[in-house]
Coordinates of C-alpha atoms in Angstrom, one line a residue:
X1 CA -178.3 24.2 25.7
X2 CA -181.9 24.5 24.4
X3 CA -184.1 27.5 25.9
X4 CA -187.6 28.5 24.8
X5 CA -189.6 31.5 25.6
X6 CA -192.9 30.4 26.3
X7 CA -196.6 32.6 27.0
X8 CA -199.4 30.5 27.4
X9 CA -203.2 31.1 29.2
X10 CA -204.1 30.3 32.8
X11 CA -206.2 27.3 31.8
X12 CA -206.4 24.0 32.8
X13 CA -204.5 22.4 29.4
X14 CA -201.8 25.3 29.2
X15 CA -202.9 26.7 26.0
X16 CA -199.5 28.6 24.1
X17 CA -200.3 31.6 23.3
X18 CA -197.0 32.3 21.9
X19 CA -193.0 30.4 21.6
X20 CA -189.6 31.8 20.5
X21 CA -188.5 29.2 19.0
X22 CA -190.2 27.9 15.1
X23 CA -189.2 24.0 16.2
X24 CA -189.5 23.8 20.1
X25 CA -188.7 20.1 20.5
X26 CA -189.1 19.1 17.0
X27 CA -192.9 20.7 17.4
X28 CA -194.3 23.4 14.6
X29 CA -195.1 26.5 16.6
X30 CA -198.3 26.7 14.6
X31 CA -199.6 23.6 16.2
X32 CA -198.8 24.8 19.5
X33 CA -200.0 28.2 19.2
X34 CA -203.1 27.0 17.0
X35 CA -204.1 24.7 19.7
X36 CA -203.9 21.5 17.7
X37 CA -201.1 20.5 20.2
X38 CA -201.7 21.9 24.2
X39 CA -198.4 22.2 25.9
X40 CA -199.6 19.2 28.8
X41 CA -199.5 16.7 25.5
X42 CA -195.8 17.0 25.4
X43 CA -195.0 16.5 29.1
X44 CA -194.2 12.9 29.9
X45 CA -197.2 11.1 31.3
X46 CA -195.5 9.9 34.8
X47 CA -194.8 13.7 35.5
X48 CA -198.0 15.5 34.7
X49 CA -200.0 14.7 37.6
X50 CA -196.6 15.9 39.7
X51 CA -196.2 19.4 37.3
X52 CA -199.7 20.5 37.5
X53 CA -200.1 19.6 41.6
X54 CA -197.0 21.4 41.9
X55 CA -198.1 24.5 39.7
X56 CA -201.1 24.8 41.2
X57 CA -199.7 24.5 45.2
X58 CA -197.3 27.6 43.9
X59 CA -200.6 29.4 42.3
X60 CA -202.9 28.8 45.8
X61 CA -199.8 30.1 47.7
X62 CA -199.9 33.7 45.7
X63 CA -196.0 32.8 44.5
X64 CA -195.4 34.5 41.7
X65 CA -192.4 33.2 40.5
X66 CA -192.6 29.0 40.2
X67 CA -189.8 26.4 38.6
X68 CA -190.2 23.1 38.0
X69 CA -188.1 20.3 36.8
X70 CA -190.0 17.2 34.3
X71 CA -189.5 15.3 30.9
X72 CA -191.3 16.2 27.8
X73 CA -191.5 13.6 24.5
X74 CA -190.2 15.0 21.7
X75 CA -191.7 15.2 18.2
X76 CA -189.2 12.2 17.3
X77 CA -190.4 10.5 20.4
X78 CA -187.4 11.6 22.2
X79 CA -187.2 11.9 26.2
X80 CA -185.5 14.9 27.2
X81 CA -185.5 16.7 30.6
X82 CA -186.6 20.3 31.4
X83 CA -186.3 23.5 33.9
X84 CA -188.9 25.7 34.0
X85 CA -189.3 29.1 35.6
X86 CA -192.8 30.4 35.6
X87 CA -193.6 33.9 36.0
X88 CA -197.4 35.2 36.9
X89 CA -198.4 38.2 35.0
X90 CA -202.0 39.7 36.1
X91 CA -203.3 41.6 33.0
X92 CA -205.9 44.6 33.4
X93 CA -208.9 42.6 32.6
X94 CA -208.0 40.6 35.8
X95 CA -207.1 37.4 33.6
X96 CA -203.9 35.9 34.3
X97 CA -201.1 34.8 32.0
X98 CA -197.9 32.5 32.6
X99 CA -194.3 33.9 30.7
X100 CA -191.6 30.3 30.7
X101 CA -188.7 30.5 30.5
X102 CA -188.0 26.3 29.7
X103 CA -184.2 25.0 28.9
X104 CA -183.3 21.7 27.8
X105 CA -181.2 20.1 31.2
X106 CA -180.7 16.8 29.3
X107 CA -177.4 16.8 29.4
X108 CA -176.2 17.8 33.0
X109 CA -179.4 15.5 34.5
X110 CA -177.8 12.5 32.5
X111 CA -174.3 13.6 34.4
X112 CA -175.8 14.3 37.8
X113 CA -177.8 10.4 37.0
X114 CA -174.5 9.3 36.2
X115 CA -173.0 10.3 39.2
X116 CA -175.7 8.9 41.7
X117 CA -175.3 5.7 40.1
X118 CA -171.7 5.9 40.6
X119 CA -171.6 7.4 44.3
X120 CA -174.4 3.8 44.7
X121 CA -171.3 1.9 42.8
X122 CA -169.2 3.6 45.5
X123 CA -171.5 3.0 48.2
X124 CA -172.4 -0.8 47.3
X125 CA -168.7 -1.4 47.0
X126 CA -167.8 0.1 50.3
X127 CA -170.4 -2.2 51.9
X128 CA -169.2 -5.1 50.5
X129 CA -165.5 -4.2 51.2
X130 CA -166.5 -3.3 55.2
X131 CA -168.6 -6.7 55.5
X132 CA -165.7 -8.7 53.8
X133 CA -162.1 -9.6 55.9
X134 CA -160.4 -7.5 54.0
X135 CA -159.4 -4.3 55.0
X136 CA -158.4 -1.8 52.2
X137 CA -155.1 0.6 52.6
X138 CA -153.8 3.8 50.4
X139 CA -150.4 5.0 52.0
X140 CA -148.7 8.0 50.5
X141 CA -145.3 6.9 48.9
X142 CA -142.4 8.6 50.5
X143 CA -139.5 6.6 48.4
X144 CA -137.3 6.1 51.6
X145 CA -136.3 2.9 53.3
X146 CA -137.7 3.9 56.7
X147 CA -140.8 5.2 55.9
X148 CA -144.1 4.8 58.0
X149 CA -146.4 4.8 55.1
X150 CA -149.0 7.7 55.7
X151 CA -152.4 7.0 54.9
X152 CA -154.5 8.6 52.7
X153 CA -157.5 6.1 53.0
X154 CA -158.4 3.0 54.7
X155 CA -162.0 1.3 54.6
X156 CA -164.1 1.8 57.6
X157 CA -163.7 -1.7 58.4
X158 CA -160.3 -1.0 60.5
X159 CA -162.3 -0.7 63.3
X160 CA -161.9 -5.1 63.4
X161 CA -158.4 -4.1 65.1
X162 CA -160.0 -1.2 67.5
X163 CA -158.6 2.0 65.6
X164 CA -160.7 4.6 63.5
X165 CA -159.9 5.4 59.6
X166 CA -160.1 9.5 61.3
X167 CA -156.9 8.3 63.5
X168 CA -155.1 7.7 59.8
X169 CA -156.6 10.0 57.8
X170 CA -155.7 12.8 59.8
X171 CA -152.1 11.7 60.2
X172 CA -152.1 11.0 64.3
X173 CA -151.6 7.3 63.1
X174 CA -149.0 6.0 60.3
X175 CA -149.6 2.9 59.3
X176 CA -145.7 1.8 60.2
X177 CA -147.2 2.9 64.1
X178 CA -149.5 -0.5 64.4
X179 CA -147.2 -3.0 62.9
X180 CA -145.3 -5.4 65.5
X181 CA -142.6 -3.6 66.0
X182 CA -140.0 -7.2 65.9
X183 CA -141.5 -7.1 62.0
X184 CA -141.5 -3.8 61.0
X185 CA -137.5 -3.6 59.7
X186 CA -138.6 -6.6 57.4
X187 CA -141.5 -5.0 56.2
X188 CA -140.0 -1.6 55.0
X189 CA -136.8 -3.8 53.8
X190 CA -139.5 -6.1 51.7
X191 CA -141.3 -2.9 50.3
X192 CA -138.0 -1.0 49.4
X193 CA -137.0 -4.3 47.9
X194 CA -139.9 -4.7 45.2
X195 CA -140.0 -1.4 44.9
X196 CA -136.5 -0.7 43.3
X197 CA -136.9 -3.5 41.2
X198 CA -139.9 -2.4 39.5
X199 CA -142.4 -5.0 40.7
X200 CA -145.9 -3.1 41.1
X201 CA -147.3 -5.9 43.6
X202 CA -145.9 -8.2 46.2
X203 CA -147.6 -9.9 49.1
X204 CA -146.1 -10.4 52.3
X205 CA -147.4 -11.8 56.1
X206 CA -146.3 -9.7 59.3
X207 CA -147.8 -9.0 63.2
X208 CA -149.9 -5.7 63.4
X209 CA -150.9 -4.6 67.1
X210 CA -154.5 -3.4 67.7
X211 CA -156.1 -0.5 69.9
X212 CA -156.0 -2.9 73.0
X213 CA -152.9 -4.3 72.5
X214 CA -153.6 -7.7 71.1
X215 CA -151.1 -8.9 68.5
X216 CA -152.7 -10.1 65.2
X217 CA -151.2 -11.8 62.3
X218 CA -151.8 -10.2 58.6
X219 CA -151.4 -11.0 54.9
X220 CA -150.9 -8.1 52.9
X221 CA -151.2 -7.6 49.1
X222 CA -149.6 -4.3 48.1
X223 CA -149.9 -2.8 44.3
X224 CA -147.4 -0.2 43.7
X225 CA -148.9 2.8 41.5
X226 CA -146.5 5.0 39.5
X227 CA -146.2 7.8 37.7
X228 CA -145.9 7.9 34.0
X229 CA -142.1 8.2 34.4
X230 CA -141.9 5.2 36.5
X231 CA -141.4 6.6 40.3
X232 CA -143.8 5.2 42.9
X233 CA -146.5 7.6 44.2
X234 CA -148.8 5.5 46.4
X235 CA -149.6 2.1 47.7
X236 CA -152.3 0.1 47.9
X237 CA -153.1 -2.7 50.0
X238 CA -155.7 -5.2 50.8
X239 CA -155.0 -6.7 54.6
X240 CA -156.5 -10.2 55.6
X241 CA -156.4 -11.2 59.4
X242 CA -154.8 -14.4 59.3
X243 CA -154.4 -14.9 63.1
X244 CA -156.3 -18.2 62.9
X245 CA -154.1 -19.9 60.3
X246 CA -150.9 -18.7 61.5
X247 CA -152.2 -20.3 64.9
X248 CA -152.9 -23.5 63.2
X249 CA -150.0 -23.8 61.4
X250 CA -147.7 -22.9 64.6
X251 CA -149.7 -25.4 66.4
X252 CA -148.8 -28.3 64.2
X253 CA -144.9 -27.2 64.1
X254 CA -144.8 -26.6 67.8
X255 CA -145.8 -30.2 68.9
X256 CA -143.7 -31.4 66.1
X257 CA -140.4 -30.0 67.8
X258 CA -142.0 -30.5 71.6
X259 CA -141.6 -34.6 70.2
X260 CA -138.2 -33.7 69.5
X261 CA -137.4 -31.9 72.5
X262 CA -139.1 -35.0 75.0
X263 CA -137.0 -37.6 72.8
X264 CA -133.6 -35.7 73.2
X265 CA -130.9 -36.0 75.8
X266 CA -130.9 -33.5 77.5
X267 CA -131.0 -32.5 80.9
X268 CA -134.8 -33.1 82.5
X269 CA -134.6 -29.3 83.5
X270 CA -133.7 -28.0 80.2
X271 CA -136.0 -30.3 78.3
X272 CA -138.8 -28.4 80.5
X273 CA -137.7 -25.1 79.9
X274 CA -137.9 -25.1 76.0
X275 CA -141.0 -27.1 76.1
X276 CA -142.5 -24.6 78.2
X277 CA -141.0 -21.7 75.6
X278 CA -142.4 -23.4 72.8
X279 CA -145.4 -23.9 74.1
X280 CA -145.9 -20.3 75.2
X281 CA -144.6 -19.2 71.1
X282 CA -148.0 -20.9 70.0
X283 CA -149.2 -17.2 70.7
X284 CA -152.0 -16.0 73.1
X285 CA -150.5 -17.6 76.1
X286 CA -147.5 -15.2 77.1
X287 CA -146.5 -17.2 80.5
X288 CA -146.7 -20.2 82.3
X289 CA -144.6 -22.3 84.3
X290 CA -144.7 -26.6 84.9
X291 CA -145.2 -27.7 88.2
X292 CA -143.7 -31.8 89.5
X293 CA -145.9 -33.8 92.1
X294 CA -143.5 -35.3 94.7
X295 CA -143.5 -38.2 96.7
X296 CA -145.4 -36.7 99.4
X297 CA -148.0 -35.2 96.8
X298 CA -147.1 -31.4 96.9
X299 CA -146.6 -29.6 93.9
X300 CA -143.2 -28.4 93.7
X301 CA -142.2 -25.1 90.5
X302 CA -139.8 -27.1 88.2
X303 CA -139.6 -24.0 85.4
X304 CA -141.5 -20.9 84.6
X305 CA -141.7 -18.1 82.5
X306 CA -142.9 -14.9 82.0
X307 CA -144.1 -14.7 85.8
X308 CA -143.0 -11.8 88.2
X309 CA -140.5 -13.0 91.1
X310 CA -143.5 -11.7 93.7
X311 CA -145.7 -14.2 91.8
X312 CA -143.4 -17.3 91.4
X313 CA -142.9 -16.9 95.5
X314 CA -146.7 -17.1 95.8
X315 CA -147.0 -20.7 93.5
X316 CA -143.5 -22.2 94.1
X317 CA -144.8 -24.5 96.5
X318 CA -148.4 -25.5 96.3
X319 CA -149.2 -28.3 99.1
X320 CA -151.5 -31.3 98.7
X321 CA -154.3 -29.8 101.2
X322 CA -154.1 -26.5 99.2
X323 CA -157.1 -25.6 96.9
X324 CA -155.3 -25.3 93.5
X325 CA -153.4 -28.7 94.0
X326 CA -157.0 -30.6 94.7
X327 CA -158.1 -28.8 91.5
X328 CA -155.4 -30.3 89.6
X329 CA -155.4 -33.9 91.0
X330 CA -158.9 -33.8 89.4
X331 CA -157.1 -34.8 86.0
X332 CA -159.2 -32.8 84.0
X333 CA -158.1 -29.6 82.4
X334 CA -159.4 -26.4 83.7
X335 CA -160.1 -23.1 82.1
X336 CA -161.0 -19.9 83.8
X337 CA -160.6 -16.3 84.7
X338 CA -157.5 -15.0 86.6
X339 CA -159.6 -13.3 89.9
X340 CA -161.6 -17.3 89.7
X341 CA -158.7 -18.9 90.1
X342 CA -157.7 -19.2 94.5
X343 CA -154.4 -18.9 94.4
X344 CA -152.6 -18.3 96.9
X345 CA -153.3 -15.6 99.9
X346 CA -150.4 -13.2 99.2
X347 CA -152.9 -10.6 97.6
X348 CA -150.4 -8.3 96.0
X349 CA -148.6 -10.6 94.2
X350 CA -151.7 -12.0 92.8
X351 CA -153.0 -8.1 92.0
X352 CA -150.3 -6.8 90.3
X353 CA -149.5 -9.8 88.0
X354 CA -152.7 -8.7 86.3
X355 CA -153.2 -11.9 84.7
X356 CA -156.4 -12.6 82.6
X357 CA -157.5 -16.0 81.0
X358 CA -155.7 -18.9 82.7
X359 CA -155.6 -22.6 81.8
X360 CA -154.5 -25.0 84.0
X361 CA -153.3 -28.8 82.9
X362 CA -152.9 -31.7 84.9
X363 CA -150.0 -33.8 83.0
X364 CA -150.8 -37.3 83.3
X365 CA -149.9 -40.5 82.0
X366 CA -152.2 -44.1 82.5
X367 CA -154.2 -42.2 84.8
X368 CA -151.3 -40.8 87.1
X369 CA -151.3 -36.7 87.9
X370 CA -147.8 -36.2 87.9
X371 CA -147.5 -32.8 87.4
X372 CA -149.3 -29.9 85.9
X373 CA -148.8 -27.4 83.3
X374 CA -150.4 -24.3 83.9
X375 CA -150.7 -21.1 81.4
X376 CA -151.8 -17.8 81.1
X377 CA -152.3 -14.4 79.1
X378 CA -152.0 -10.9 80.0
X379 CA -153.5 -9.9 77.5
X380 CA -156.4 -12.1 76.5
X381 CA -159.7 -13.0 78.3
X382 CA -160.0 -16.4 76.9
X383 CA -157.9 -18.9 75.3
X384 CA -159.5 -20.3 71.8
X385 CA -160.6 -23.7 71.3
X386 CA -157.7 -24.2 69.0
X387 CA -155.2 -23.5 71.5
X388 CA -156.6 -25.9 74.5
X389 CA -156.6 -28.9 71.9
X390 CA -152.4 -27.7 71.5
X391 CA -151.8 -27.4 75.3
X392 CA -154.0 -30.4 76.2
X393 CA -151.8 -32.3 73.7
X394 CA -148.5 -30.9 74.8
X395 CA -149.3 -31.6 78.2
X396 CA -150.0 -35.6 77.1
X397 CA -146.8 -35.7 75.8
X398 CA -145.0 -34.0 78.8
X399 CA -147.1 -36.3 80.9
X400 CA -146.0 -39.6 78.7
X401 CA -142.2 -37.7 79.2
X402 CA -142.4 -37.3 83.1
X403 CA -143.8 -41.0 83.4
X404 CA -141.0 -42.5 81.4
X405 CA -138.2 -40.7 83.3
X406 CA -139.4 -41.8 86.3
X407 CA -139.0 -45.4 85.2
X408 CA -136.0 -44.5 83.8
X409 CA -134.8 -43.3 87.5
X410 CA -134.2 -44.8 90.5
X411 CA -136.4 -43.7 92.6
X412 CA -134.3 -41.9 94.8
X413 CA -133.4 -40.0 91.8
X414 CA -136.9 -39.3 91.0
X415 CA -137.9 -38.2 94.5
X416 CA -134.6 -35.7 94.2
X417 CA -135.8 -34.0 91.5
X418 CA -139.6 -34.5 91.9
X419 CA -139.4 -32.6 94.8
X420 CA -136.6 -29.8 93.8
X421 CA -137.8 -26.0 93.6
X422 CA -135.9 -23.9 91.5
X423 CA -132.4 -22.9 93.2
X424 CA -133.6 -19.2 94.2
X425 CA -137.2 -20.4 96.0
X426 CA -135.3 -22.8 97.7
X427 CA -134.8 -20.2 101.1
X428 CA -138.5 -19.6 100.5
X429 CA -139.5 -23.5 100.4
X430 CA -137.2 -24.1 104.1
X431 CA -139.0 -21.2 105.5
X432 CA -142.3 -22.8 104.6
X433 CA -141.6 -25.8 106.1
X434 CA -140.4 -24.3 109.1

């Protein structure tokens, strides 16, 4: 590090007066002190007007002690950059004269540039990272088959699934806490797997549930990083919601088996029941039940699932004056809001099933309502575009089902079953009717 020892007059060109140094900044002192070269005709151009408004603020103000950071060009025509600390000394003839002290910060302002442009590589890249899908993982390697995978970073982007990186970071949250806990044995297996095996990345697709309780499905990219001896000391993953794909491709196997189902030989009840359960696998839905028309035009429960006992009491029986059968004998699909939906008038039930988005289906078949399939979520306020196409196509099939087992019947046969209400709603139907 460079440091000269400057005295120069208070005049408007800084004339040297005297320098330390024989070379400062590839200059002959001679020139400097001789006047042939003013200190100001070193000092880069796009800093001079900065230095002497500066200098002079610090003069006005009575400070007596000033320091200043600029370039100079060098005699080689070199930039370099400079710190200089002024001090005012007032001599007896009342004229004034500056002593610098100036040192050559080249080096360290090239290292604190180089950071800033880093810490704007680091800031550009975050950006990009929290405006992409992908959400960016480091978990702290505890070498054990159970572990929980303690974070030491995540990108500020985890907010998509409601939590905060400070709930990680800070250790109140493993990541092992949000995954779906029918996945997570798999997931430490999978990682324990690659792991003793040497790979250093893997991908693999699991269920994480967010803040509110939604379940969300994930592919996840890991890259093991080791020591120089072999033994894993962190992870790193990159996390892609993949919720929308996994839907579509659940979609498209789910009819495929409901055709299955419809066209096997089973029992009418037990065809119902896994239709119903495949149906309700296809994700946000988490219950429903399938309701038959009978000969009289009621809507009589066949199957259900996921429903409270209170709340299967309440829509067992649903009679062809009441509001929800009209809605359904529309033929058209309808999509709403649990507390838009009049069901029945047994209030509690209705309260505490705490239902949310609800879909309701007429199934019917060359124009016929025979029966409806109706579906909802406890969890979700609305059910996606995706998922009405699936349900409204399901419910065409079990429509195209119901209509050929009724030819298939006799009709007393039909009536028989049309009209059935599963066996433990049966007391409740005769007291109804009563």
């Amino acid at each position: 590090m460079d440091v000269y020892l400057f005295l120069w007059k208070s005049r408007y060109d800084w004339s040297v007066e005297y320098i330390t140094s024989t070379q400062p900044f590839g200059y002959a002192r001679d020139d400097l002190t001789s006047g042939n070269i003013n200190y100001l005709d070193i000092v880069h151009p796009k800093d001079i007007d900065d230095v002497t408004k500066n200098f002079a603020s610090c003069s006005k103000s009575g400070s007596d002690d000033i320091s200043l950071q600029y370039r100079v060009i060098t005699n080689s025509g070199d930039i370099r950059w400079v710190n200089e600390k002024v001090i005012s000394h007032a001599n007896t003839d009342s004229s004034q004269q500056y002593l610098s002290i100036v040192i050559d910060i080249t080096d360290s302002k090239m290292e604190e540039e180089k950071l800033q442009e880093t810490l704007a590589i680091k800031d550009e890249l975050e950006s990009i990272i929290n405006n992409s899908p992908a959400i960016v993982f480091q978990w702290k390697s505890e070498c054990k088959l159970e572990e929980k995978w303690p974070v030491e970073f995540v990108s500020d982007n985890i907010n998509r699934f409601g939590y905060t990186p400070d709930e990680f970071v800070t250790g109140e949250l493993q990541y092992g806490d949000i995954i779906y806990p029918d996945d997570l044995e798999r997931v430490q297996y999978e990682l324990c797997k690659r792991r003793e095996k040497g790979h250093n990345d893997f991908s693999q697709e699991y269920r994480i549930v967010t803040k509110s309780g939604k379940i969300r499905w994930v592919d996840e990219r890991t890259f093991i990083q080791r020591d120089k001896d072999g033994n894993p000391v962190s992870y790193q993953g990159i996390i892609v919601d993949i919720t929308d794909r996994k839907h579509t491709e659940n979609i498209l196997h789910t009819e495929h088996d409901i055709a299955l189902v419809i066209n096997s030989l089973d029992e009418p009840e037990e065809i119902l029941n896994q239709v119903l359960d495949l149906t309700i696998n296809i994700g946000i839905i988490d219950c429903g039940c399938i309701h038959f028309i009978d000969e009289y035009g009621n809507l009589n429960l066949m199957v259900y699932k996921g429903l409270s006992h209170e709340f299967v009491n309440n829509i067992s029986y649903l009679g062809s004056n009441s509001i929800l059968n009209r809605i359904i004998m529309t033929g058209q699909p309808v999509y709403k809001d649990y507390s838009e939906i009049p069901f029945k008038s047994d209030l509690f039930a209705n309260k505490n099933e705490r239902l949310r988005a609800v879909a309701l289906i007429p199934l019917v078949c060359n124009g016929e309502v025979l029966g409806s399939l109706n579906l909802s979520s406890h969890l979700y306020d609305e059910i996606p575009v995706d998922i009405r196409t699936a349900i409204e196509t399901i419910a065409a099939q079990l429509g195209g089902f119901i209509a050929r087992m009724k030819a298939e019947m006799n009709l007393y046969e039909y009536h028989a079953l049309s009209s059935s209400i599963v066996p433990n709603k049966l007391e409740l139907y005769e007291n109804k009717q009563s």
